[in-house]
Short mmCIF file of N, CA and C in Angstrom, two decimals:
data_model
loop_
_atom_site.label_atom_id
_atom_site.label_comp_id
_atom_site.label_asym_id
_atom_site.label_seq_id
_atom_site.Cartn_x
_atom_site.Cartn_y
_atom_site.Cartn_z
N MET A 1 -4.00 -7.45 10.54
CA MET A 1 -3.42 -6.13 10.33
C MET A 1 -3.27 -5.46 11.68
N SER A 2 -2.12 -4.91 11.95
CA SER A 2 -1.94 -4.22 13.22
C SER A 2 -2.32 -2.76 13.07
N VAL A 3 -2.85 -2.19 14.13
CA VAL A 3 -3.27 -0.80 14.13
C VAL A 3 -2.66 -0.13 15.34
N VAL A 4 -2.02 1.01 15.14
CA VAL A 4 -1.43 1.75 16.24
C VAL A 4 -2.39 2.88 16.58
N MET A 5 -2.69 3.06 17.85
CA MET A 5 -3.68 4.05 18.24
C MET A 5 -3.10 5.03 19.23
N ASN A 6 -3.60 6.25 19.18
CA ASN A 6 -3.23 7.26 20.16
C ASN A 6 -4.02 7.00 21.44
N ALA A 7 -3.46 7.33 22.57
CA ALA A 7 -4.14 7.10 23.84
C ALA A 7 -4.47 8.43 24.48
N PRO A 8 -5.57 8.64 25.14
CA PRO A 8 -6.71 7.76 25.15
C PRO A 8 -7.49 7.89 23.86
N SER A 9 -8.20 6.84 23.47
CA SER A 9 -8.93 6.92 22.22
C SER A 9 -10.12 6.00 22.25
N THR A 10 -11.00 6.22 21.29
CA THR A 10 -12.13 5.36 21.07
C THR A 10 -11.97 4.81 19.68
N LYS A 11 -11.92 3.49 19.54
CA LYS A 11 -11.76 2.95 18.20
C LYS A 11 -13.05 2.32 17.75
N ARG A 12 -13.23 2.32 16.43
CA ARG A 12 -14.41 1.71 15.85
C ARG A 12 -14.06 1.21 14.47
N ARG A 13 -14.89 0.40 13.93
CA ARG A 13 -14.67 -0.12 12.58
C ARG A 13 -15.01 0.98 11.57
N GLY A 14 -14.12 1.19 10.62
CA GLY A 14 -14.34 2.16 9.56
C GLY A 14 -14.80 1.45 8.32
N THR A 15 -14.73 2.13 7.19
CA THR A 15 -15.10 1.58 5.90
C THR A 15 -14.29 0.32 5.62
N GLY A 16 -14.94 -0.74 5.21
CA GLY A 16 -14.24 -1.97 4.87
C GLY A 16 -13.68 -2.71 6.07
N GLY A 17 -14.14 -2.42 7.28
CA GLY A 17 -13.67 -3.12 8.46
C GLY A 17 -12.35 -2.62 9.00
N SER A 18 -11.78 -1.57 8.43
CA SER A 18 -10.51 -1.03 8.91
C SER A 18 -10.74 -0.20 10.15
N MET A 19 -9.68 -0.05 10.93
CA MET A 19 -9.80 0.67 12.19
C MET A 19 -9.60 2.16 12.00
N VAL A 20 -10.41 2.93 12.69
CA VAL A 20 -10.25 4.37 12.78
C VAL A 20 -10.36 4.73 14.25
N SER A 21 -9.95 5.92 14.59
CA SER A 21 -9.93 6.31 15.99
C SER A 21 -10.38 7.74 16.14
N GLN A 22 -11.10 8.02 17.21
CA GLN A 22 -11.38 9.38 17.61
C GLN A 22 -10.57 9.58 18.86
N THR A 23 -9.66 10.57 18.82
CA THR A 23 -8.66 10.68 19.87
C THR A 23 -8.86 11.87 20.77
N GLY A 24 -8.32 11.71 21.97
CA GLY A 24 -8.17 12.81 22.91
C GLY A 24 -6.70 13.15 22.98
N SER A 25 -6.27 13.82 24.02
CA SER A 25 -4.85 14.15 24.14
C SER A 25 -4.09 12.92 24.62
N SER A 26 -2.80 12.88 24.32
CA SER A 26 -1.98 11.73 24.66
C SER A 26 -0.87 12.13 25.61
N SER A 27 -0.58 11.29 26.58
CA SER A 27 0.50 11.58 27.51
C SER A 27 1.52 10.46 27.56
N THR A 28 1.51 9.58 26.56
CA THR A 28 2.44 8.46 26.52
C THR A 28 3.81 8.96 26.13
N SER A 29 4.87 8.45 26.76
CA SER A 29 6.23 8.91 26.47
C SER A 29 6.73 8.35 25.16
N SER A 30 7.78 8.99 24.60
CA SER A 30 8.37 8.55 23.33
C SER A 30 8.94 7.15 23.45
N GLN A 31 9.57 6.85 24.59
CA GLN A 31 10.16 5.53 24.79
C GLN A 31 9.07 4.46 24.81
N ALA A 32 7.98 4.74 25.48
CA ALA A 32 6.87 3.80 25.52
C ALA A 32 6.27 3.65 24.13
N SER A 33 6.25 4.74 23.36
CA SER A 33 5.72 4.69 21.99
C SER A 33 6.53 3.75 21.14
N ALA A 34 7.85 3.84 21.23
CA ALA A 34 8.72 2.98 20.43
C ALA A 34 8.52 1.52 20.82
N SER A 35 8.42 1.24 22.13
CA SER A 35 8.20 -0.12 22.60
C SER A 35 6.86 -0.64 22.12
N ALA A 36 5.84 0.19 22.22
CA ALA A 36 4.50 -0.21 21.81
C ALA A 36 4.44 -0.47 20.31
N ALA A 37 5.12 0.36 19.52
CA ALA A 37 5.13 0.17 18.07
C ALA A 37 5.81 -1.14 17.72
N SER A 38 6.92 -1.46 18.40
CA SER A 38 7.62 -2.72 18.16
C SER A 38 6.72 -3.90 18.53
N ALA A 39 6.07 -3.80 19.67
CA ALA A 39 5.19 -4.87 20.12
C ALA A 39 4.03 -5.05 19.16
N SER A 40 3.47 -3.95 18.68
CA SER A 40 2.35 -4.00 17.76
C SER A 40 2.74 -4.67 16.46
N ALA A 41 3.89 -4.27 15.90
CA ALA A 41 4.35 -4.82 14.64
C ALA A 41 4.64 -6.31 14.78
N ALA A 42 5.22 -6.72 15.92
CA ALA A 42 5.59 -8.11 16.12
C ALA A 42 4.37 -9.00 16.37
N SER A 43 3.41 -8.51 17.13
CA SER A 43 2.29 -9.36 17.53
C SER A 43 1.04 -9.19 16.68
N GLY A 44 0.92 -8.10 15.93
CA GLY A 44 -0.28 -7.85 15.16
C GLY A 44 -1.44 -7.38 16.02
N VAL A 45 -1.17 -6.98 17.25
CA VAL A 45 -2.19 -6.53 18.19
C VAL A 45 -2.18 -5.02 18.28
N SER A 46 -3.34 -4.41 18.39
CA SER A 46 -3.43 -2.96 18.54
C SER A 46 -2.96 -2.55 19.92
N VAL A 47 -2.10 -1.54 19.98
CA VAL A 47 -1.63 -1.01 21.25
C VAL A 47 -1.63 0.50 21.18
N PRO A 48 -1.82 1.18 22.33
CA PRO A 48 -1.81 2.63 22.32
C PRO A 48 -0.40 3.18 22.06
N VAL A 49 -0.30 4.19 21.23
CA VAL A 49 0.97 4.85 20.92
C VAL A 49 0.70 6.34 20.85
N SER A 50 1.67 7.14 21.28
CA SER A 50 1.46 8.58 21.28
C SER A 50 1.54 9.16 19.88
N ALA A 51 1.11 10.40 19.76
CA ALA A 51 1.14 11.12 18.48
C ALA A 51 2.56 11.40 18.04
N ASP A 52 3.55 11.16 18.92
CA ASP A 52 4.95 11.37 18.55
C ASP A 52 5.33 10.52 17.35
N LEU A 53 4.79 9.31 17.25
CA LEU A 53 5.11 8.43 16.13
C LEU A 53 4.61 9.03 14.82
N ALA A 54 3.39 9.52 14.79
CA ALA A 54 2.85 10.15 13.57
C ALA A 54 3.66 11.39 13.21
N SER A 55 4.18 12.11 14.21
CA SER A 55 4.94 13.33 13.93
C SER A 55 6.25 13.04 13.20
N LEU A 56 6.76 11.81 13.28
CA LEU A 56 7.97 11.43 12.55
C LEU A 56 7.74 11.47 11.04
N PHE A 57 6.47 11.45 10.63
CA PHE A 57 6.13 11.44 9.21
C PHE A 57 5.83 12.84 8.67
N GLU A 58 6.07 13.90 9.45
CA GLU A 58 5.80 15.26 8.98
C GLU A 58 6.83 15.71 7.96
N CYS A 59 6.36 16.27 6.86
CA CYS A 59 7.24 16.81 5.83
C CYS A 59 7.84 18.11 6.37
N PRO A 60 9.17 18.31 6.26
CA PRO A 60 9.79 19.53 6.78
C PRO A 60 9.47 20.78 5.95
N VAL A 61 8.87 20.61 4.78
CA VAL A 61 8.54 21.75 3.91
C VAL A 61 7.11 22.22 4.15
N CYS A 62 6.13 21.33 3.98
CA CYS A 62 4.71 21.72 4.06
C CYS A 62 4.03 21.27 5.35
N PHE A 63 4.70 20.45 6.16
CA PHE A 63 4.18 19.92 7.42
C PHE A 63 2.99 18.97 7.25
N ASP A 64 2.73 18.54 6.01
CA ASP A 64 1.75 17.48 5.78
C ASP A 64 2.46 16.16 6.09
N TYR A 65 1.74 15.05 6.02
CA TYR A 65 2.36 13.77 6.33
C TYR A 65 2.99 13.13 5.10
N VAL A 66 4.15 12.53 5.29
CA VAL A 66 4.84 11.78 4.24
C VAL A 66 4.22 10.39 4.25
N LEU A 67 3.55 10.02 3.15
CA LEU A 67 2.87 8.74 3.07
C LEU A 67 3.45 7.92 1.92
N PRO A 68 3.31 6.60 1.95
CA PRO A 68 3.89 5.74 0.91
C PRO A 68 3.44 6.12 -0.50
N PRO A 69 4.35 5.95 -1.48
CA PRO A 69 5.73 5.51 -1.35
C PRO A 69 6.58 6.60 -0.70
N ILE A 70 7.42 6.21 0.25
CA ILE A 70 8.23 7.15 1.01
C ILE A 70 9.65 7.17 0.46
N LEU A 71 10.07 8.35 -0.01
CA LEU A 71 11.43 8.53 -0.53
C LEU A 71 12.24 9.31 0.48
N GLN A 72 13.54 9.06 0.51
CA GLN A 72 14.43 9.73 1.46
C GLN A 72 15.68 10.23 0.76
N CYS A 73 16.39 11.16 1.40
CA CYS A 73 17.69 11.60 0.90
C CYS A 73 18.74 10.59 1.35
N GLN A 74 20.00 10.81 0.99
CA GLN A 74 21.07 9.87 1.35
C GLN A 74 21.29 9.80 2.86
N SER A 75 20.86 10.84 3.59
CA SER A 75 21.01 10.84 5.05
C SER A 75 19.78 10.30 5.77
N GLY A 76 18.73 9.94 5.02
CA GLY A 76 17.54 9.36 5.62
C GLY A 76 16.41 10.32 5.92
N HIS A 77 16.52 11.59 5.51
CA HIS A 77 15.45 12.57 5.76
C HIS A 77 14.32 12.37 4.75
N LEU A 78 13.09 12.55 5.21
CA LEU A 78 11.91 12.32 4.39
C LEU A 78 11.32 13.63 3.88
N VAL A 79 10.71 13.58 2.70
CA VAL A 79 9.98 14.71 2.12
C VAL A 79 8.74 14.12 1.46
N CYS A 80 7.59 14.80 1.55
CA CYS A 80 6.35 14.27 0.98
C CYS A 80 6.40 14.28 -0.55
N SER A 81 5.52 13.50 -1.15
CA SER A 81 5.51 13.37 -2.60
C SER A 81 5.06 14.65 -3.31
N SER A 82 4.35 15.54 -2.63
CA SER A 82 3.95 16.82 -3.23
C SER A 82 5.13 17.78 -3.30
N CYS A 83 5.96 17.80 -2.28
CA CYS A 83 7.10 18.72 -2.23
C CYS A 83 8.30 18.20 -3.00
N ARG A 84 8.47 16.89 -3.08
CA ARG A 84 9.66 16.28 -3.69
C ARG A 84 9.98 16.82 -5.08
N PRO A 85 9.02 16.92 -6.03
CA PRO A 85 9.36 17.39 -7.38
C PRO A 85 9.82 18.85 -7.42
N LYS A 86 9.48 19.64 -6.41
CA LYS A 86 9.82 21.06 -6.38
C LYS A 86 11.20 21.33 -5.80
N LEU A 87 11.85 20.30 -5.27
CA LEU A 87 13.12 20.48 -4.57
C LEU A 87 14.31 19.98 -5.38
N THR A 88 15.44 20.65 -5.21
CA THR A 88 16.68 20.20 -5.85
C THR A 88 17.63 19.57 -4.84
N CYS A 89 17.39 19.82 -3.55
CA CYS A 89 18.21 19.21 -2.50
C CYS A 89 17.35 18.99 -1.26
N CYS A 90 17.85 18.21 -0.34
CA CYS A 90 17.13 17.91 0.90
C CYS A 90 16.97 19.19 1.71
N PRO A 91 15.76 19.53 2.14
CA PRO A 91 15.55 20.75 2.92
C PRO A 91 16.13 20.68 4.33
N THR A 92 16.45 19.49 4.81
CA THR A 92 17.00 19.33 6.15
C THR A 92 18.52 19.40 6.17
N CYS A 93 19.18 18.66 5.26
CA CYS A 93 20.65 18.60 5.28
C CYS A 93 21.31 19.21 4.04
N ARG A 94 20.51 19.64 3.08
CA ARG A 94 21.00 20.20 1.82
C ARG A 94 21.76 19.19 0.97
N GLY A 95 21.65 17.91 1.30
CA GLY A 95 22.28 16.85 0.51
C GLY A 95 21.43 16.52 -0.71
N PRO A 96 21.97 15.67 -1.61
CA PRO A 96 21.22 15.32 -2.82
C PRO A 96 20.00 14.46 -2.50
N LEU A 97 18.92 14.73 -3.26
CA LEU A 97 17.70 13.93 -3.13
C LEU A 97 17.75 12.84 -4.19
N GLY A 98 17.78 11.61 -3.77
CA GLY A 98 17.77 10.51 -4.71
C GLY A 98 16.38 9.92 -4.79
N ASN A 99 16.29 8.74 -5.36
CA ASN A 99 15.03 8.01 -5.40
C ASN A 99 15.14 6.77 -4.53
N ILE A 100 15.59 6.98 -3.29
CA ILE A 100 15.80 5.89 -2.35
C ILE A 100 14.51 5.70 -1.54
N ARG A 101 13.90 4.52 -1.65
CA ARG A 101 12.69 4.25 -0.88
C ARG A 101 13.05 3.79 0.52
N ASN A 102 12.26 4.24 1.48
CA ASN A 102 12.45 3.82 2.87
C ASN A 102 11.36 2.81 3.18
N LEU A 103 11.65 1.55 2.91
CA LEU A 103 10.66 0.48 3.08
C LEU A 103 10.26 0.27 4.53
N ALA A 104 11.19 0.50 5.45
CA ALA A 104 10.87 0.35 6.88
C ALA A 104 9.83 1.38 7.30
N MET A 105 10.01 2.63 6.88
CA MET A 105 9.03 3.68 7.23
C MET A 105 7.69 3.42 6.55
N GLU A 106 7.70 2.86 5.35
CA GLU A 106 6.45 2.52 4.67
C GLU A 106 5.69 1.46 5.46
N LYS A 107 6.43 0.49 6.01
CA LYS A 107 5.80 -0.55 6.81
C LYS A 107 5.22 0.03 8.10
N VAL A 108 5.96 0.92 8.75
CA VAL A 108 5.47 1.57 9.96
C VAL A 108 4.25 2.43 9.64
N ALA A 109 4.29 3.16 8.51
CA ALA A 109 3.18 4.03 8.12
C ALA A 109 1.88 3.25 7.96
N SER A 110 1.98 1.98 7.58
CA SER A 110 0.76 1.18 7.39
C SER A 110 0.10 0.81 8.71
N THR A 111 0.76 1.09 9.84
CA THR A 111 0.18 0.77 11.15
C THR A 111 -0.18 2.01 11.97
N VAL A 112 0.22 3.18 11.51
CA VAL A 112 0.02 4.42 12.27
C VAL A 112 -1.31 5.06 11.91
N LEU A 113 -2.01 5.56 12.90
CA LEU A 113 -3.23 6.33 12.67
C LEU A 113 -2.84 7.80 12.57
N PHE A 114 -3.13 8.41 11.41
CA PHE A 114 -2.81 9.80 11.17
C PHE A 114 -4.05 10.66 11.40
N PRO A 115 -3.89 11.84 12.04
CA PRO A 115 -5.05 12.70 12.25
C PRO A 115 -5.56 13.27 10.94
N CYS A 116 -6.84 13.50 10.87
CA CYS A 116 -7.48 14.15 9.72
C CYS A 116 -6.85 15.52 9.52
N LYS A 117 -6.70 15.96 8.26
CA LYS A 117 -6.10 17.27 8.02
C LYS A 117 -6.98 18.41 8.50
N TYR A 118 -8.22 18.12 8.85
CA TYR A 118 -9.12 19.14 9.38
C TYR A 118 -9.20 19.09 10.90
N SER A 119 -8.20 18.50 11.53
CA SER A 119 -8.19 18.41 13.00
C SER A 119 -8.15 19.79 13.64
N THR A 120 -7.52 20.76 12.99
CA THR A 120 -7.48 22.12 13.55
C THR A 120 -8.85 22.79 13.47
N SER A 121 -9.75 22.25 12.65
CA SER A 121 -11.11 22.78 12.55
C SER A 121 -12.08 22.04 13.46
N GLY A 122 -11.61 20.97 14.13
CA GLY A 122 -12.45 20.26 15.08
C GLY A 122 -12.60 18.77 14.86
N CYS A 123 -12.13 18.23 13.75
CA CYS A 123 -12.27 16.79 13.51
C CYS A 123 -11.34 16.02 14.45
N THR A 124 -11.87 14.99 15.08
CA THR A 124 -11.09 14.19 16.02
C THR A 124 -10.72 12.82 15.46
N MET A 125 -10.98 12.59 14.18
CA MET A 125 -10.70 11.29 13.58
C MET A 125 -9.21 11.11 13.30
N SER A 126 -8.72 9.91 13.56
CA SER A 126 -7.38 9.48 13.17
C SER A 126 -7.56 8.18 12.41
N LEU A 127 -6.89 8.08 11.25
CA LEU A 127 -7.14 6.95 10.37
C LEU A 127 -5.84 6.39 9.80
N LEU A 128 -5.91 5.15 9.34
CA LEU A 128 -4.80 4.58 8.59
C LEU A 128 -4.63 5.40 7.32
N HIS A 129 -3.41 5.50 6.82
CA HIS A 129 -3.17 6.36 5.65
C HIS A 129 -3.97 5.92 4.44
N THR A 130 -4.35 4.65 4.35
CA THR A 130 -5.13 4.17 3.21
C THR A 130 -6.58 4.68 3.24
N LEU A 131 -7.06 5.12 4.41
CA LEU A 131 -8.43 5.63 4.55
C LEU A 131 -8.49 7.14 4.71
N LYS A 132 -7.35 7.76 4.90
CA LYS A 132 -7.29 9.19 5.24
C LYS A 132 -7.89 10.08 4.14
N ALA A 133 -7.49 9.91 2.90
CA ALA A 133 -7.97 10.76 1.80
C ALA A 133 -9.47 10.62 1.60
N GLU A 134 -9.98 9.38 1.69
CA GLU A 134 -11.41 9.14 1.53
C GLU A 134 -12.21 9.87 2.61
N HIS A 135 -11.75 9.79 3.85
CA HIS A 135 -12.43 10.48 4.94
C HIS A 135 -12.40 11.99 4.74
N GLU A 136 -11.24 12.53 4.36
CA GLU A 136 -11.09 13.98 4.23
C GLU A 136 -11.97 14.57 3.13
N GLU A 137 -12.33 13.76 2.13
CA GLU A 137 -13.25 14.22 1.09
C GLU A 137 -14.66 14.44 1.62
N ILE A 138 -15.04 13.69 2.65
CA ILE A 138 -16.40 13.80 3.18
C ILE A 138 -16.45 14.32 4.62
N CYS A 139 -15.31 14.72 5.16
CA CYS A 139 -15.24 15.19 6.54
C CYS A 139 -16.16 16.39 6.75
N GLU A 140 -16.95 16.36 7.81
CA GLU A 140 -17.87 17.47 8.07
C GLU A 140 -17.14 18.76 8.42
N TYR A 141 -15.86 18.69 8.73
CA TYR A 141 -15.08 19.88 9.08
C TYR A 141 -14.31 20.45 7.89
N ARG A 142 -14.47 19.85 6.70
CA ARG A 142 -13.78 20.36 5.51
C ARG A 142 -14.40 21.70 5.11
N PRO A 143 -13.68 22.51 4.34
CA PRO A 143 -14.28 23.76 3.89
C PRO A 143 -15.35 23.48 2.82
N TYR A 144 -16.44 24.20 2.89
CA TYR A 144 -17.54 24.08 1.93
C TYR A 144 -17.50 25.27 0.99
N SER A 145 -17.85 25.04 -0.27
CA SER A 145 -17.93 26.12 -1.26
C SER A 145 -19.34 26.67 -1.28
N CYS A 146 -19.49 27.85 -1.82
CA CYS A 146 -20.81 28.48 -1.95
C CYS A 146 -21.69 27.59 -2.83
N PRO A 147 -22.89 27.22 -2.34
CA PRO A 147 -23.76 26.31 -3.09
C PRO A 147 -24.65 26.98 -4.13
N CYS A 148 -24.51 28.28 -4.34
CA CYS A 148 -25.39 28.97 -5.28
C CYS A 148 -25.15 28.49 -6.71
N PRO A 149 -26.20 28.02 -7.37
CA PRO A 149 -26.04 27.56 -8.75
C PRO A 149 -25.78 28.74 -9.69
N GLY A 150 -24.82 28.56 -10.56
CA GLY A 150 -24.53 29.59 -11.55
C GLY A 150 -23.78 30.80 -11.02
N ALA A 151 -23.56 30.88 -9.73
CA ALA A 151 -22.86 32.03 -9.16
C ALA A 151 -21.35 31.83 -9.31
N SER A 152 -20.64 32.91 -9.48
CA SER A 152 -19.19 32.82 -9.59
C SER A 152 -18.53 33.14 -8.24
N CYS A 153 -19.25 32.87 -7.18
CA CYS A 153 -18.78 33.16 -5.83
C CYS A 153 -17.66 32.19 -5.45
N LYS A 154 -16.58 32.72 -4.96
CA LYS A 154 -15.41 31.91 -4.58
C LYS A 154 -15.36 31.63 -3.08
N TRP A 155 -16.43 31.96 -2.34
CA TRP A 155 -16.45 31.80 -0.89
C TRP A 155 -16.26 30.34 -0.50
N GLN A 156 -15.52 30.13 0.59
CA GLN A 156 -15.39 28.82 1.23
C GLN A 156 -15.43 29.03 2.73
N GLY A 157 -16.03 28.08 3.45
CA GLY A 157 -16.08 28.19 4.90
C GLY A 157 -16.64 26.93 5.52
N ALA A 158 -16.81 26.97 6.82
CA ALA A 158 -17.34 25.84 7.58
C ALA A 158 -18.82 25.65 7.27
N LEU A 159 -19.31 24.44 7.50
CA LEU A 159 -20.71 24.10 7.22
C LEU A 159 -21.67 25.06 7.91
N GLU A 160 -21.39 25.39 9.17
CA GLU A 160 -22.31 26.27 9.91
C GLU A 160 -22.26 27.71 9.40
N GLN A 161 -21.30 28.05 8.54
CA GLN A 161 -21.21 29.40 7.98
C GLN A 161 -21.89 29.53 6.62
N VAL A 162 -22.37 28.42 6.04
CA VAL A 162 -22.97 28.46 4.70
C VAL A 162 -24.23 29.32 4.69
N MET A 163 -25.17 29.07 5.60
CA MET A 163 -26.43 29.84 5.61
C MET A 163 -26.19 31.32 5.89
N PRO A 164 -25.38 31.69 6.89
CA PRO A 164 -25.10 33.11 7.08
C PRO A 164 -24.46 33.75 5.84
N HIS A 165 -23.60 33.01 5.14
CA HIS A 165 -22.99 33.54 3.91
C HIS A 165 -24.07 33.81 2.86
N LEU A 166 -24.99 32.85 2.68
CA LEU A 166 -26.05 33.02 1.69
C LEU A 166 -26.93 34.22 2.02
N MET A 167 -27.26 34.39 3.30
CA MET A 167 -28.13 35.50 3.70
C MET A 167 -27.44 36.85 3.57
N MET A 168 -26.12 36.88 3.76
CA MET A 168 -25.39 38.15 3.67
C MET A 168 -24.96 38.49 2.24
N SER A 169 -24.45 37.51 1.53
CA SER A 169 -23.84 37.78 0.23
C SER A 169 -24.75 37.54 -0.96
N HIS A 170 -25.83 36.81 -0.77
CA HIS A 170 -26.73 36.47 -1.88
C HIS A 170 -28.17 36.77 -1.48
N LYS A 171 -28.45 38.02 -1.18
CA LYS A 171 -29.76 38.42 -0.69
C LYS A 171 -30.87 38.22 -1.71
N SER A 172 -30.52 38.14 -2.99
CA SER A 172 -31.54 37.97 -4.03
C SER A 172 -32.06 36.53 -4.09
N ILE A 173 -31.42 35.65 -3.37
CA ILE A 173 -31.86 34.25 -3.34
C ILE A 173 -32.75 34.06 -2.12
N THR A 174 -33.90 33.45 -2.32
CA THR A 174 -34.83 33.19 -1.23
C THR A 174 -34.57 31.79 -0.70
N THR A 175 -34.54 31.64 0.60
CA THR A 175 -34.33 30.33 1.20
C THR A 175 -35.64 29.83 1.78
N LEU A 176 -36.09 28.68 1.28
CA LEU A 176 -37.31 28.05 1.77
C LEU A 176 -36.96 26.69 2.35
N GLN A 177 -37.09 26.53 3.64
CA GLN A 177 -36.80 25.28 4.34
C GLN A 177 -35.43 24.72 3.96
N GLY A 178 -34.41 25.59 3.93
CA GLY A 178 -33.05 25.15 3.67
C GLY A 178 -32.71 24.91 2.22
N VAL A 179 -33.64 25.20 1.28
CA VAL A 179 -33.39 24.99 -0.15
C VAL A 179 -33.25 26.34 -0.83
N CYS A 180 -32.20 26.50 -1.62
CA CYS A 180 -32.00 27.75 -2.35
C CYS A 180 -32.93 27.80 -3.56
N VAL A 181 -33.65 28.90 -3.72
CA VAL A 181 -34.53 29.09 -4.86
C VAL A 181 -34.14 30.40 -5.51
N LEU A 182 -33.80 30.34 -6.79
CA LEU A 182 -33.45 31.56 -7.52
C LEU A 182 -34.73 32.27 -7.94
N PRO A 183 -34.76 33.59 -7.86
CA PRO A 183 -35.95 34.31 -8.32
C PRO A 183 -36.09 34.15 -9.83
N GLU A 184 -37.34 34.15 -10.32
CA GLU A 184 -37.57 34.00 -11.75
C GLU A 184 -37.01 35.21 -12.48
N SER A 185 -36.43 34.95 -13.65
CA SER A 185 -35.88 36.07 -14.43
C SER A 185 -37.01 36.80 -15.14
N ARG A 186 -36.90 38.10 -15.24
CA ARG A 186 -37.92 38.91 -15.91
C ARG A 186 -37.40 39.30 -17.28
N GLU A 187 -37.97 38.73 -18.30
CA GLU A 187 -37.51 39.00 -19.65
C GLU A 187 -38.45 39.89 -20.39
#
């Protein structure tokens, strides 16, 4: 299996032996990216590629990544599977949206490392699209919900904000060594 990586990066084995990457900034040119992607696909060898390649998979509506199965309009523009049912025409060219699969882009997508959707919160992981959803469910940078049992609190925030939230918004709960304890009810 070929893996395309952003440069500079640190790669390691992920779940099931698949490759994942923790990336820094990339300065590779678009032309070099295209050459590297071609070389990677042909040889099955991992080569550094800039984030420009992953950006080709951005949905023009929600800016999330278009992942397989990849559908295109008659002019070749891509839209993600979440936005596709809500649209009556292509958001890029206003042409008709058919059910035309772009098999070439699906093949390329299987070699590209996509950044975690929590990268703006600090996550540096880039993963193959087959591992992306699994990682994002357990990513330490994902938003956390209020852990109070039985509370109807709708708060969400970063992991480091959970304890300050509990101390500010749920003062009736006592915290003992990081464990929430509800006060006994008086009947």
